[in-house]
Amino acid sequence: MSAKTYEVRTHGCQMNVHDSERLAGLLEDAGYVPAPEGADGADVVVFNTCAVRENADNKLYGNLGQLAPKKASRPGMQIAVGGCLAQKDRDTIVKKAPWVDVVFGTHNIGKLPVLLERARVQEEAQVEIAESLEAFPSTLPTRRESAYAAWVSISVGCNNTCTFCIVPALRGKEKDRRPGDILAEIETLVSEGVSEITLLGQNVNAYGSDIGDREAFSKLLRACGKIEGLERVRFTSPHPRDFTDDVIAAMAETPNVMPQLHMPLQSGSDTVLKAMRRSYRQERFLGIIEKVRAAMPDAAISTDIIVGFPGETEEDFEQTLHTVRESRFAQAFTFQYSKRPGTPAATMEGQIPKEVVQARYERLVALQEEISWEENKKQVGRTVEVMVAEGEGRKDGATHRLSGRAPDNRLVHFTKPATEVRPGDMVTVEITYAAPHHLLAEGEAVAVRRTRSGDAWERRNAAPAQPAGVMLGLPTIGAPAPAPAEPAGGCCPTS
C-alpha cells in the first residue's frame, strides 16, 4: 500500500510559513509523503490560514468550496484548517464547510496527525483549539524547504495592542525560547549545511521580556557571531519601541549580522500613530534610522506603511511622505488600510473613502519607487558577495543569469559564471545596473566560492527523486525576506 500524500497551502506571514514547515515535518513523521507537483490532488490538504485581511475568510471558504466535489469523489480524502483564522472562527468553519475534517489553532499545531487519525476513525470532524501554547513550534519535526537558509523562531506571541491588529488575540502573549535552545538549533542547522538564518518573532527585538533580560536580543545576536560556519544572520521584524542602542551596537559589531533592517513605520503622523496605539512617534523613529545609519552607513532599511487608517487627514498623510523622504528606505511594503473584524480600528469613526485611500496610496508608491531607484543606483560600481538563491529569478533561464541576495538583502541578477555554482554558494560580482527592485551584474564574476551550503543543496538534490515539497505560498524561502503578501503590523512578524 502506497503512503498517503499531503499538501500544505499557506497564507500570510513568515510565522505561518515557518509553521507550515513544522506541519510538513509532522505529517512526514507520521508517514505521509508530499503530493507530486502537478498531481490531481492529495490525500490530505491542510490550509494554514491568516486572519489579517478583511476577506481572509471569503478566500478560505472559496478554496474549501472548490475542494468539496473533489473530496466527495475521493473516498478517504481529508481536509484540515489551521492557523489564525481557525483560532478565530473555530466551530464556524465546520458549520460553513461541513466537509472539513479537522480544525486546529495556532497553539496546538503538533496535534494535527492525531486529529486527522481521530477524524478518520470516528468519521466526524475534530475541532480542537488550545488557548495557550502547548509546545514551542521549534520542538516539532520540520521539513525545511531550503538547504542553505532557515527560519529560527525565537519567540511567539505579542504583547502589543495595536488597534489595527488581531494577531495578539490569536497568537497570545509573548513567550520566549531559552537562548541555549535557540543557539543549539542554529548550531544543528549549520552542521547540516545551513549558512544563513533569520531570527523570527512577532516582535523579535522584544525578546527577553518573558525571561527578564532587556538586553537578551543583542546578546543573542552577538552569540550568533561566535557560531563557526554561520555566515549570515538576519531578523524580522523589530518594533521601534524596543529598538535600543545595544541592538544597534550588536548589529554593527557582529560581522555575520547583515547590514539590513526591516523597521515597520506604519504611519509618519504622530496623531495616527497614537490612534494606532503605536508607542513611538515620528521623531523617535527617525532617530533610530539616524543611529543605524551612523553605525552602518551601507545598511539597507525597509519598512511597512498603512495608508488610509481611520481619521487620517491630508496633513497626516503628508507627515508620512515626509518621514519616507527623510528615511530613504531601500524598500517599502505599502498597504491600503482594510478593516480587520475584531480589531478596535474596524469600528473607529472617520473611515476613509476608498477613492481617497487609493489616491494617497498611489502617491506614496510613486515616491517610494523614486527613492528605491535612487538608492539602488548608488550600488552601481560596488562589488558585493551574493549568496546564490533557488527560484528568485523568474527569467534566469531565458537571460542565462542566476540570482541571489547581497549582504544587505538586495536582489541581484548576475551573469552565470563559467564555474558551476549551486544555491548556497557565494559569487562575488560588480553591480552594473540598477532598477527600483533589483540590481544587475552583467560582467564576469570576480570570484566564486563553493560552500558547505552548496554541498548540502547538492546532496539533497542528488537523493532519489521525491515528490515536490510543501506549498508555502511565497516565491522563495532561500533567503527569507519581509513578505509583501499581507499588511504589515497586522500579521505576525511585521510588528
Short mmCIF file of C-alpha atoms in Angstrom, two decimals:
data_model
loop_
_atom_site.label_atom_id
_atom_site.label_comp_id
_atom_site.label_asym_id
_atom_site.label_seq_id
_atom_site.Cartn_x
_atom_site.Cartn_y
_atom_site.Cartn_z
CA MET A 1 0.00 0.00 0.00
CA SER A 2 1.46 3.36 -1.02
CA ALA A 3 1.90 6.13 1.53
CA LYS A 4 -0.75 8.80 1.81
CA THR A 5 0.13 12.15 0.25
CA TYR A 6 -0.25 15.65 1.68
CA GLU A 7 -0.26 19.26 0.56
CA VAL A 8 0.03 22.36 2.76
CA ARG A 9 -1.38 25.63 1.45
CA THR A 10 -0.07 28.65 3.33
CA HIS A 11 -1.46 32.17 3.53
CA GLY A 12 0.03 35.06 5.45
CA CYS A 13 3.23 35.96 7.20
CA GLN A 14 6.66 34.48 7.83
CA MET A 15 5.42 32.89 11.05
CA ASN A 16 2.81 30.96 9.06
CA VAL A 17 5.46 29.91 6.54
CA HIS A 18 7.61 28.61 9.38
CA ASP A 19 4.60 26.84 10.95
CA SER A 20 3.96 25.16 7.60
CA GLU A 21 7.46 23.72 7.66
CA ARG A 22 6.52 22.22 11.03
CA LEU A 23 3.20 20.89 9.72
CA ALA A 24 5.00 19.24 6.82
CA GLY A 25 7.52 17.72 9.22
CA LEU A 26 4.76 16.38 11.47
CA LEU A 27 2.94 14.78 8.56
CA GLU A 28 6.09 13.18 7.18
CA ASP A 29 6.95 11.95 10.68
CA ALA A 30 3.51 10.30 10.68
CA GLY A 31 4.21 8.54 7.38
CA TYR A 32 2.71 10.91 4.81
CA VAL A 33 4.67 12.00 1.73
CA PRO A 34 4.42 15.26 -0.25
CA ALA A 35 1.97 15.15 -3.15
CA PRO A 36 3.79 15.15 -6.51
CA GLU A 37 3.89 18.50 -8.27
CA GLY A 38 1.04 18.74 -10.75
CA ALA A 39 -0.83 15.85 -9.15
CA ASP A 40 -4.61 15.87 -9.33
CA GLY A 41 -4.89 16.01 -5.57
CA ALA A 42 -3.52 14.95 -2.20
CA ASP A 43 -4.97 12.58 0.36
CA VAL A 44 -4.67 15.34 2.98
CA VAL A 45 -4.91 19.06 2.22
CA VAL A 46 -4.01 21.45 5.04
CA PHE A 47 -4.86 25.16 4.95
CA ASN A 48 -2.63 27.27 7.18
CA THR A 49 -4.66 30.46 7.36
CA CYS A 50 -4.25 34.17 8.05
CA ALA A 51 -6.86 36.38 9.70
CA VAL A 52 -5.33 39.73 8.81
CA ARG A 53 -7.27 40.73 5.72
CA GLU A 54 -10.97 41.56 5.80
CA ASN A 55 -11.62 38.99 3.06
CA ALA A 56 -9.44 36.24 4.55
CA ASP A 57 -12.50 34.14 5.43
CA ASN A 58 -14.00 34.57 1.97
CA LYS A 59 -10.76 33.35 0.44
CA LEU A 60 -10.69 30.30 2.70
CA TYR A 61 -14.30 29.31 2.12
CA GLY A 62 -13.88 29.81 -1.61
CA ASN A 63 -10.92 27.42 -1.60
CA LEU A 64 -12.79 24.94 0.58
CA GLY A 65 -15.76 25.11 -1.79
CA GLN A 66 -13.55 24.20 -4.73
CA LEU A 67 -12.34 21.10 -2.87
CA ALA A 68 -15.82 19.88 -1.85
CA PRO A 69 -16.64 17.99 -5.09
CA LYS A 70 -13.13 16.51 -5.23
CA LYS A 71 -13.48 15.22 -1.67
CA ALA A 72 -16.91 13.79 -2.44
CA SER A 73 -15.45 11.81 -5.34
CA ARG A 74 -12.32 10.68 -3.49
CA PRO A 75 -13.02 8.38 -0.53
CA GLY A 76 -10.62 8.87 2.35
CA MET A 77 -9.51 12.37 1.40
CA GLN A 78 -9.20 14.71 4.41
CA ILE A 79 -9.16 18.50 4.75
CA ALA A 80 -7.69 20.34 7.73
CA VAL A 81 -7.79 24.05 8.57
CA GLY A 82 -5.30 25.65 10.97
CA GLY A 83 -3.70 29.00 11.64
CA CYS A 84 -5.03 32.35 12.79
CA LEU A 85 -8.42 32.18 11.06
CA ALA A 86 -9.02 28.75 12.58
CA GLN A 87 -8.12 30.14 16.01
CA LYS A 88 -10.63 32.96 15.48
CA ASP A 89 -13.55 31.18 13.79
CA ARG A 90 -13.35 27.75 15.45
CA ASP A 91 -16.69 25.89 15.08
CA THR A 92 -17.85 28.33 12.41
CA ILE A 93 -15.58 26.66 9.86
CA VAL A 94 -17.25 23.27 10.17
CA LYS A 95 -20.69 24.86 10.13
CA LYS A 96 -19.93 26.70 6.88
CA ALA A 97 -17.92 23.84 5.36
CA PRO A 98 -19.13 20.56 6.93
CA TRP A 99 -16.80 18.56 4.67
CA VAL A 100 -13.78 19.81 6.67
CA ASP A 101 -12.32 17.04 8.85
CA VAL A 102 -10.04 18.90 11.26
CA VAL A 103 -9.84 22.44 12.67
CA PHE A 104 -6.83 23.28 14.86
CA GLY A 105 -5.42 26.53 16.21
CA THR A 106 -2.14 28.40 16.41
CA HIS A 107 -1.23 26.88 19.79
CA ASN A 108 -1.63 23.18 19.00
CA ILE A 109 -0.22 22.54 15.53
CA GLY A 110 1.54 19.48 16.95
CA LYS A 111 -1.83 17.73 17.27
CA LEU A 112 -2.54 17.62 13.52
CA PRO A 113 -1.65 13.96 12.84
CA VAL A 114 -3.61 12.77 15.89
CA LEU A 115 -6.65 14.84 14.93
CA LEU A 116 -6.57 13.51 11.35
CA GLU A 117 -6.49 9.91 12.62
CA ARG A 118 -9.25 10.60 15.14
CA ALA A 119 -11.43 12.15 12.44
CA ARG A 120 -10.85 9.11 10.21
CA VAL A 121 -11.72 6.59 12.94
CA GLN A 122 -14.70 8.46 14.40
CA GLU A 123 -15.90 9.65 10.98
CA GLU A 124 -16.69 13.12 12.29
CA ALA A 125 -14.99 16.49 12.30
CA GLN A 126 -12.47 17.22 15.04
CA VAL A 127 -12.27 20.81 16.28
CA GLU A 128 -9.55 21.41 18.86
CA ILE A 129 -8.39 24.93 19.69
CA ALA A 130 -5.90 25.36 22.54
CA GLU A 131 -5.99 28.64 24.45
CA SER A 132 -2.27 28.66 25.22
CA LEU A 133 0.87 27.27 23.62
CA GLU A 134 1.20 23.52 24.12
CA ALA A 135 4.70 23.11 22.69
CA PHE A 136 7.10 25.66 21.23
CA PRO A 137 6.98 25.13 17.44
CA SER A 138 10.74 24.60 17.18
CA THR A 139 10.48 21.40 19.23
CA LEU A 140 8.38 19.80 16.45
CA PRO A 141 9.66 17.91 13.40
CA THR A 142 10.43 20.13 10.41
CA ARG A 143 10.62 19.77 6.67
CA ARG A 144 12.65 22.81 5.64
CA GLU A 145 12.41 23.96 2.06
CA SER A 146 15.94 25.35 1.82
CA ALA A 147 19.23 23.52 2.29
CA TYR A 148 21.16 26.76 2.82
CA ALA A 149 18.85 29.23 4.65
CA ALA A 150 16.46 28.72 7.54
CA TRP A 151 13.99 30.47 9.81
CA VAL A 152 14.69 30.12 13.53
CA SER A 153 11.83 31.12 15.80
CA ILE A 154 12.98 32.85 18.99
CA SER A 155 9.57 33.86 20.35
CA VAL A 156 5.87 33.56 19.68
CA GLY A 157 3.05 35.91 20.59
CA CYS A 158 2.96 39.66 21.04
CA ASN A 159 2.36 41.98 23.99
CA ASN A 160 1.37 45.00 21.88
CA THR A 161 -2.19 46.24 21.44
CA CYS A 162 -2.10 47.94 18.02
CA THR A 163 -5.67 48.86 17.09
CA PHE A 164 -5.39 47.51 13.53
CA CYS A 165 -4.04 44.08 14.53
CA ILE A 166 -5.88 40.97 15.69
CA VAL A 167 -2.82 38.75 15.88
CA PRO A 168 -2.07 39.14 19.64
CA ALA A 169 -5.57 37.85 20.36
CA LEU A 170 -4.91 34.80 18.18
CA ARG A 171 -1.24 34.11 18.93
CA GLY A 172 -1.30 35.07 22.59
CA LYS A 173 1.16 36.90 24.82
CA GLU A 174 4.84 36.80 24.01
CA LYS A 175 6.63 33.62 25.01
CA ASP A 176 10.42 33.47 24.60
CA ARG A 177 12.61 30.45 23.95
CA ARG A 178 15.63 29.87 26.12
CA PRO A 179 18.78 31.31 24.47
CA GLY A 180 20.57 27.96 24.78
CA ASP A 181 17.78 26.20 22.87
CA ILE A 182 17.91 28.78 20.09
CA LEU A 183 21.68 28.56 19.73
CA ALA A 184 21.57 24.76 19.83
CA GLU A 185 19.07 24.75 16.95
CA ILE A 186 21.25 27.15 14.95
CA GLU A 187 24.35 25.03 15.55
CA THR A 188 22.46 21.93 14.38
CA LEU A 189 21.32 23.74 11.25
CA VAL A 190 24.86 24.90 10.49
CA SER A 191 26.15 21.34 10.93
CA GLU A 192 23.60 20.30 8.28
CA GLY A 193 24.87 22.91 5.81
CA VAL A 194 22.75 25.98 6.54
CA SER A 195 24.81 29.18 6.35
CA GLU A 196 22.08 31.84 6.67
CA ILE A 197 19.48 32.06 9.42
CA THR A 198 16.70 34.55 10.02
CA LEU A 199 15.64 35.00 13.63
CA LEU A 200 11.87 35.12 13.67
CA GLY A 201 9.41 36.61 16.14
CA GLN A 202 6.18 38.50 16.08
CA ASN A 203 8.06 41.29 17.85
CA VAL A 204 11.56 39.94 17.51
CA ASN A 205 13.55 42.58 19.38
CA ALA A 206 11.24 42.44 22.39
CA TYR A 207 12.92 39.10 23.01
CA GLY A 208 13.88 38.92 26.67
CA SER A 209 10.73 40.47 28.13
CA ASP A 210 9.45 36.99 29.00
CA ILE A 211 12.75 35.91 30.58
CA GLY A 212 13.53 39.21 32.32
CA ASP A 213 16.56 40.40 30.34
CA ARG A 214 16.20 43.67 28.43
CA GLU A 215 19.46 43.08 26.52
CA ALA A 216 18.71 39.45 25.64
CA PHE A 217 18.24 40.16 21.93
CA SER A 218 21.56 41.98 21.48
CA LYS A 219 23.28 39.20 23.45
CA LEU A 220 21.67 36.64 21.13
CA LEU A 221 22.96 38.47 18.05
CA ARG A 222 26.48 38.54 19.48
CA ALA A 223 26.27 34.84 20.36
CA CYS A 224 25.30 34.08 16.75
CA GLY A 225 28.53 35.77 15.73
CA LYS A 226 30.51 33.09 17.55
CA ILE A 227 28.98 30.14 15.67
CA GLU A 228 31.57 28.85 13.23
CA GLY A 229 30.21 28.34 9.73
CA LEU A 230 27.25 30.69 10.18
CA GLU A 231 27.83 33.32 7.51
CA ARG A 232 24.66 35.44 7.56
CA VAL A 233 22.26 36.40 10.33
CA ARG A 234 19.07 38.38 9.73
CA PHE A 235 15.97 39.02 11.84
CA THR A 236 12.39 40.09 11.31
CA SER A 237 10.62 42.12 12.42
CA PRO A 238 11.57 44.55 15.15
CA HIS A 239 9.32 47.13 16.77
CA PRO A 240 10.64 50.72 17.04
CA ARG A 241 9.60 50.82 20.71
CA ASP A 242 12.07 48.08 21.60
CA PHE A 243 14.89 49.03 19.25
CA THR A 244 17.62 50.03 21.67
CA ASP A 245 21.22 51.21 21.28
CA ASP A 246 22.65 47.86 22.42
CA VAL A 247 20.94 46.18 19.45
CA ILE A 248 22.43 48.71 17.01
CA ALA A 249 25.87 48.16 18.53
CA ALA A 250 25.49 44.37 18.31
CA MET A 251 24.49 44.61 14.64
CA ALA A 252 27.42 46.86 13.78
CA GLU A 253 30.00 44.87 15.76
CA THR A 254 28.97 41.31 14.82
CA PRO A 255 30.42 40.51 11.37
CA ASN A 256 27.84 37.92 10.35
CA VAL A 257 24.84 40.07 11.26
CA MET A 258 23.88 41.55 7.91
CA PRO A 259 23.61 45.32 7.25
CA GLN A 260 19.88 45.08 6.70
CA LEU A 261 16.96 46.19 8.83
CA HIS A 262 13.21 45.92 8.42
CA MET A 263 11.68 48.63 10.63
CA PRO A 264 7.87 48.99 10.42
CA LEU A 265 6.78 52.64 10.33
CA GLN A 266 3.01 52.20 9.68
CA SER A 267 2.46 55.99 9.68
CA GLY A 268 4.57 59.13 9.91
CA SER A 269 1.84 61.08 11.69
CA ASP A 270 2.01 61.31 15.47
CA THR A 271 -1.78 61.64 15.58
CA VAL A 272 -2.30 58.46 13.58
CA LEU A 273 0.40 56.58 15.48
CA LYS A 274 -1.41 57.43 18.70
CA ALA A 275 -4.71 56.19 17.25
CA MET A 276 -2.93 53.02 16.17
CA ARG A 277 -1.55 52.61 19.72
CA ARG A 278 1.98 52.61 18.36
CA SER A 279 4.21 53.56 21.27
CA TYR A 280 6.66 55.75 19.33
CA ARG A 281 6.38 58.98 17.36
CA GLN A 282 7.96 60.30 14.17
CA GLU A 283 10.94 61.86 15.93
CA ARG A 284 11.76 58.63 17.74
CA PHE A 285 11.51 56.62 14.51
CA LEU A 286 13.76 58.97 12.55
CA GLY A 287 16.20 58.97 15.47
CA ILE A 288 16.55 55.19 15.20
CA ILE A 289 17.16 55.43 11.45
CA GLU A 290 19.84 58.08 12.05
CA LYS A 291 21.62 55.93 14.66
CA VAL A 292 21.53 52.84 12.44
CA ARG A 293 22.99 54.78 9.51
CA ALA A 294 25.70 56.26 11.72
CA ALA A 295 26.73 52.78 12.87
CA MET A 296 26.20 51.05 9.50
CA PRO A 297 26.35 53.59 6.65
CA ASP A 298 25.59 50.98 3.98
CA ALA A 299 22.63 49.39 5.74
CA ALA A 300 19.53 48.83 3.62
CA ILE A 301 16.40 49.70 5.59
CA SER A 302 12.92 48.58 4.60
CA THR A 303 9.57 49.30 6.19
CA ASP A 304 5.80 48.74 6.27
CA ILE A 305 3.28 51.54 5.82
CA ILE A 306 -0.51 51.56 6.10
CA VAL A 307 -2.35 54.24 4.11
CA GLY A 308 -5.85 55.43 4.96
CA PHE A 309 -6.10 54.49 8.63
CA PRO A 310 -9.37 55.81 10.13
CA GLY A 311 -9.17 59.54 10.78
CA GLU A 312 -6.06 60.07 8.62
CA THR A 313 -6.15 63.62 7.23
CA GLU A 314 -4.24 65.00 4.28
CA GLU A 315 -1.87 66.63 6.77
CA ASP A 316 -1.32 63.27 8.46
CA PHE A 317 -0.56 61.67 5.12
CA GLU A 318 1.92 64.45 4.28
CA GLN A 319 3.74 63.59 7.50
CA THR A 320 4.08 60.01 6.26
CA LEU A 321 5.51 61.27 2.96
CA HIS A 322 7.93 63.47 4.91
CA THR A 323 9.10 60.53 7.02
CA VAL A 324 9.62 58.42 3.89
CA ARG A 325 11.72 61.17 2.28
CA GLU A 326 13.84 61.52 5.42
CA SER A 327 14.27 57.76 5.95
CA ARG A 328 15.36 56.90 2.39
CA PHE A 329 14.03 53.35 2.59
CA ALA A 330 15.52 50.83 0.20
CA GLN A 331 12.09 49.23 0.02
CA ALA A 332 8.64 49.78 1.49
CA PHE A 333 5.74 47.36 1.73
CA THR A 334 2.74 49.66 1.39
CA PHE A 335 -0.85 48.69 2.12
CA GLN A 336 -4.25 50.28 1.93
CA TYR A 337 -6.00 50.04 5.27
CA SER A 338 -8.74 47.44 5.34
CA LYS A 339 -10.93 46.55 8.29
CA ARG A 340 -9.94 43.54 10.33
CA PRO A 341 -13.02 42.18 12.10
CA GLY A 342 -12.42 42.08 15.83
CA THR A 343 -9.96 44.99 15.94
CA PRO A 344 -10.72 48.38 17.56
CA ALA A 345 -9.89 50.21 14.32
CA ALA A 346 -12.68 48.41 12.46
CA THR A 347 -15.32 50.37 14.37
CA MET A 348 -13.49 53.71 14.63
CA GLU A 349 -15.09 56.85 13.27
CA GLY A 350 -13.52 58.57 10.29
CA GLN A 351 -13.24 55.59 7.93
CA ILE A 352 -11.60 56.99 4.79
CA PRO A 353 -13.41 56.70 1.41
CA LYS A 354 -11.86 54.12 -0.89
CA GLU A 355 -11.04 56.62 -3.64
CA VAL A 356 -9.14 58.85 -1.18
CA VAL A 357 -7.14 55.90 0.14
CA GLN A 358 -6.34 54.78 -3.40
CA ALA A 359 -5.11 58.22 -4.44
CA ARG A 360 -2.86 58.52 -1.37
CA TYR A 361 -1.57 55.01 -1.88
CA GLU A 362 -0.56 55.78 -5.47
CA ARG A 363 1.28 58.93 -4.37
CA LEU A 364 3.17 57.01 -1.69
CA VAL A 365 4.11 54.19 -4.06
CA ALA A 366 5.36 56.68 -6.66
CA LEU A 367 7.54 58.44 -4.08
CA GLN A 368 8.98 55.21 -2.73
CA GLU A 369 9.67 53.88 -6.25
CA GLU A 370 11.70 57.03 -6.92
CA ILE A 371 13.64 56.67 -3.67
CA SER A 372 14.23 52.93 -4.14
CA TRP A 373 15.63 53.54 -7.60
CA GLU A 374 17.88 56.37 -6.40
CA GLU A 375 19.19 54.23 -3.52
CA ASN A 376 19.80 51.28 -5.84
CA LYS A 377 21.69 53.46 -8.31
CA LYS A 378 24.18 54.15 -5.52
CA GLN A 379 25.07 50.45 -5.65
CA VAL A 380 26.34 50.62 -9.26
CA GLY A 381 30.09 50.05 -9.34
CA ARG A 382 30.15 48.27 -5.98
CA THR A 383 31.49 44.76 -5.58
CA VAL A 384 29.27 42.52 -3.48
CA GLU A 385 29.23 38.86 -2.47
CA VAL A 386 25.94 37.27 -3.48
CA MET A 387 24.53 34.08 -2.00
CA VAL A 388 23.14 32.11 -4.94
CA ALA A 389 19.40 31.54 -4.45
CA GLU A 390 16.99 28.97 -5.76
CA GLY A 391 13.94 30.27 -7.58
CA GLU A 392 14.35 34.03 -7.10
CA GLY A 393 14.91 34.92 -10.76
CA ARG A 394 11.86 34.02 -12.84
CA LYS A 395 13.64 34.99 -16.07
CA ASP A 396 17.01 33.43 -15.23
CA GLY A 397 16.59 30.63 -17.75
CA ALA A 398 15.89 32.98 -20.63
CA THR A 399 18.58 35.50 -19.68
CA HIS A 400 21.26 32.92 -18.75
CA ARG A 401 21.59 34.56 -15.36
CA LEU A 402 21.49 33.43 -11.76
CA SER A 403 20.02 35.34 -8.83
CA GLY A 404 20.79 35.83 -5.19
CA ARG A 405 20.91 38.21 -2.27
CA ALA A 406 23.63 40.68 -1.39
CA PRO A 407 24.52 41.09 2.30
CA ASP A 408 22.03 43.98 2.56
CA ASN A 409 19.33 41.65 1.14
CA ARG A 410 19.06 43.43 -2.20
CA LEU A 411 18.14 41.06 -5.03
CA VAL A 412 20.94 40.71 -7.59
CA HIS A 413 20.64 39.07 -11.01
CA PHE A 414 24.10 38.19 -12.33
CA THR A 415 25.72 36.56 -15.35
CA LYS A 416 26.10 32.83 -14.89
CA PRO A 417 29.79 32.13 -14.12
CA ALA A 418 31.83 29.71 -16.21
CA THR A 419 32.44 27.74 -13.00
CA GLU A 420 29.48 25.67 -11.86
CA VAL A 421 27.71 27.18 -8.86
CA ARG A 422 24.88 25.86 -6.74
CA PRO A 423 22.26 27.50 -4.50
CA GLY A 424 24.06 28.37 -1.28
CA ASP A 425 27.39 29.06 -2.99
CA MET A 426 28.85 32.59 -2.96
CA VAL A 427 29.62 34.62 -6.08
CA THR A 428 31.36 38.00 -5.93
CA VAL A 429 30.15 40.38 -8.65
CA GLU A 430 30.31 44.04 -9.65
CA ILE A 431 26.95 45.83 -9.91
CA THR A 432 26.50 47.35 -13.38
CA TYR A 433 22.84 48.43 -13.46
CA ALA A 434 20.10 49.32 -11.01
CA ALA A 435 16.32 49.05 -11.23
CA PRO A 436 13.92 50.03 -8.43
CA HIS A 437 13.56 46.46 -7.16
CA HIS A 438 16.71 44.65 -8.26
CA LEU A 439 20.33 45.04 -9.32
CA LEU A 440 22.18 43.61 -12.31
CA ALA A 441 25.78 42.40 -12.54
CA GLU A 442 26.38 41.81 -16.24
CA GLY A 443 30.12 41.22 -16.28
CA GLU A 444 32.16 38.17 -15.40
CA ALA A 445 32.16 37.06 -11.79
CA VAL A 446 35.02 38.47 -9.72
CA ALA A 447 35.17 35.29 -7.62
CA VAL A 448 33.26 32.07 -6.97
CA ARG A 449 33.29 30.36 -3.57
CA ARG A 450 31.84 26.89 -3.21
CA THR A 451 30.34 26.43 0.24
CA ARG A 452 29.09 23.78 2.64
CA SER A 453 25.59 25.10 1.90
CA GLY A 454 26.10 24.38 -1.78
CA ASP A 455 27.27 20.90 -0.83
CA ALA A 456 24.11 20.45 1.25
CA TRP A 457 21.92 21.57 -1.65
CA GLU A 458 23.73 19.17 -3.95
CA ARG A 459 23.30 16.26 -1.54
CA ARG A 460 19.61 16.97 -1.18
CA ASN A 461 19.06 17.10 -4.93
CA ALA A 462 21.25 14.07 -5.59
CA ALA A 463 18.99 11.90 -3.43
CA PRO A 464 16.46 9.59 -5.10
CA ALA A 465 13.75 11.64 -6.78
CA GLN A 466 10.97 12.53 -4.38
CA PRO A 467 7.71 14.42 -4.83
CA ALA A 468 7.72 18.19 -4.58
CA GLY A 469 7.66 19.78 -1.16
CA VAL A 470 5.14 21.70 0.86
CA MET A 471 3.47 24.60 -0.93
CA LEU A 472 4.49 27.57 1.18
CA GLY A 473 2.64 30.26 -0.73
CA LEU A 474 5.68 32.58 -1.08
CA PRO A 475 8.09 32.93 -4.01
CA THR A 476 11.08 31.58 -2.09
CA ILE A 477 12.38 30.52 1.24
CA GLY A 478 16.00 30.66 0.15
CA ALA A 479 16.89 33.99 1.66
CA PRO A 480 13.97 34.87 3.92
CA ALA A 481 12.90 38.47 3.39
CA PRO A 482 9.90 40.51 4.51
CA ALA A 483 6.93 39.12 2.60
CA PRO A 484 4.61 41.69 0.98
CA ALA A 485 1.69 39.28 0.94
CA GLU A 486 -0.13 40.71 3.94
CA PRO A 487 -0.49 44.13 5.58
CA ALA A 488 2.36 44.69 7.93
CA GLY A 489 1.67 45.22 11.56
CA GLY A 490 -1.48 43.17 11.30
CA CYS A 491 0.41 39.95 10.79
CA CYS A 492 2.73 38.01 12.96
CA PRO A 493 6.32 39.12 12.46
CA THR A 494 5.81 42.55 10.92
CA SER A 495 5.15 44.49 14.12
#
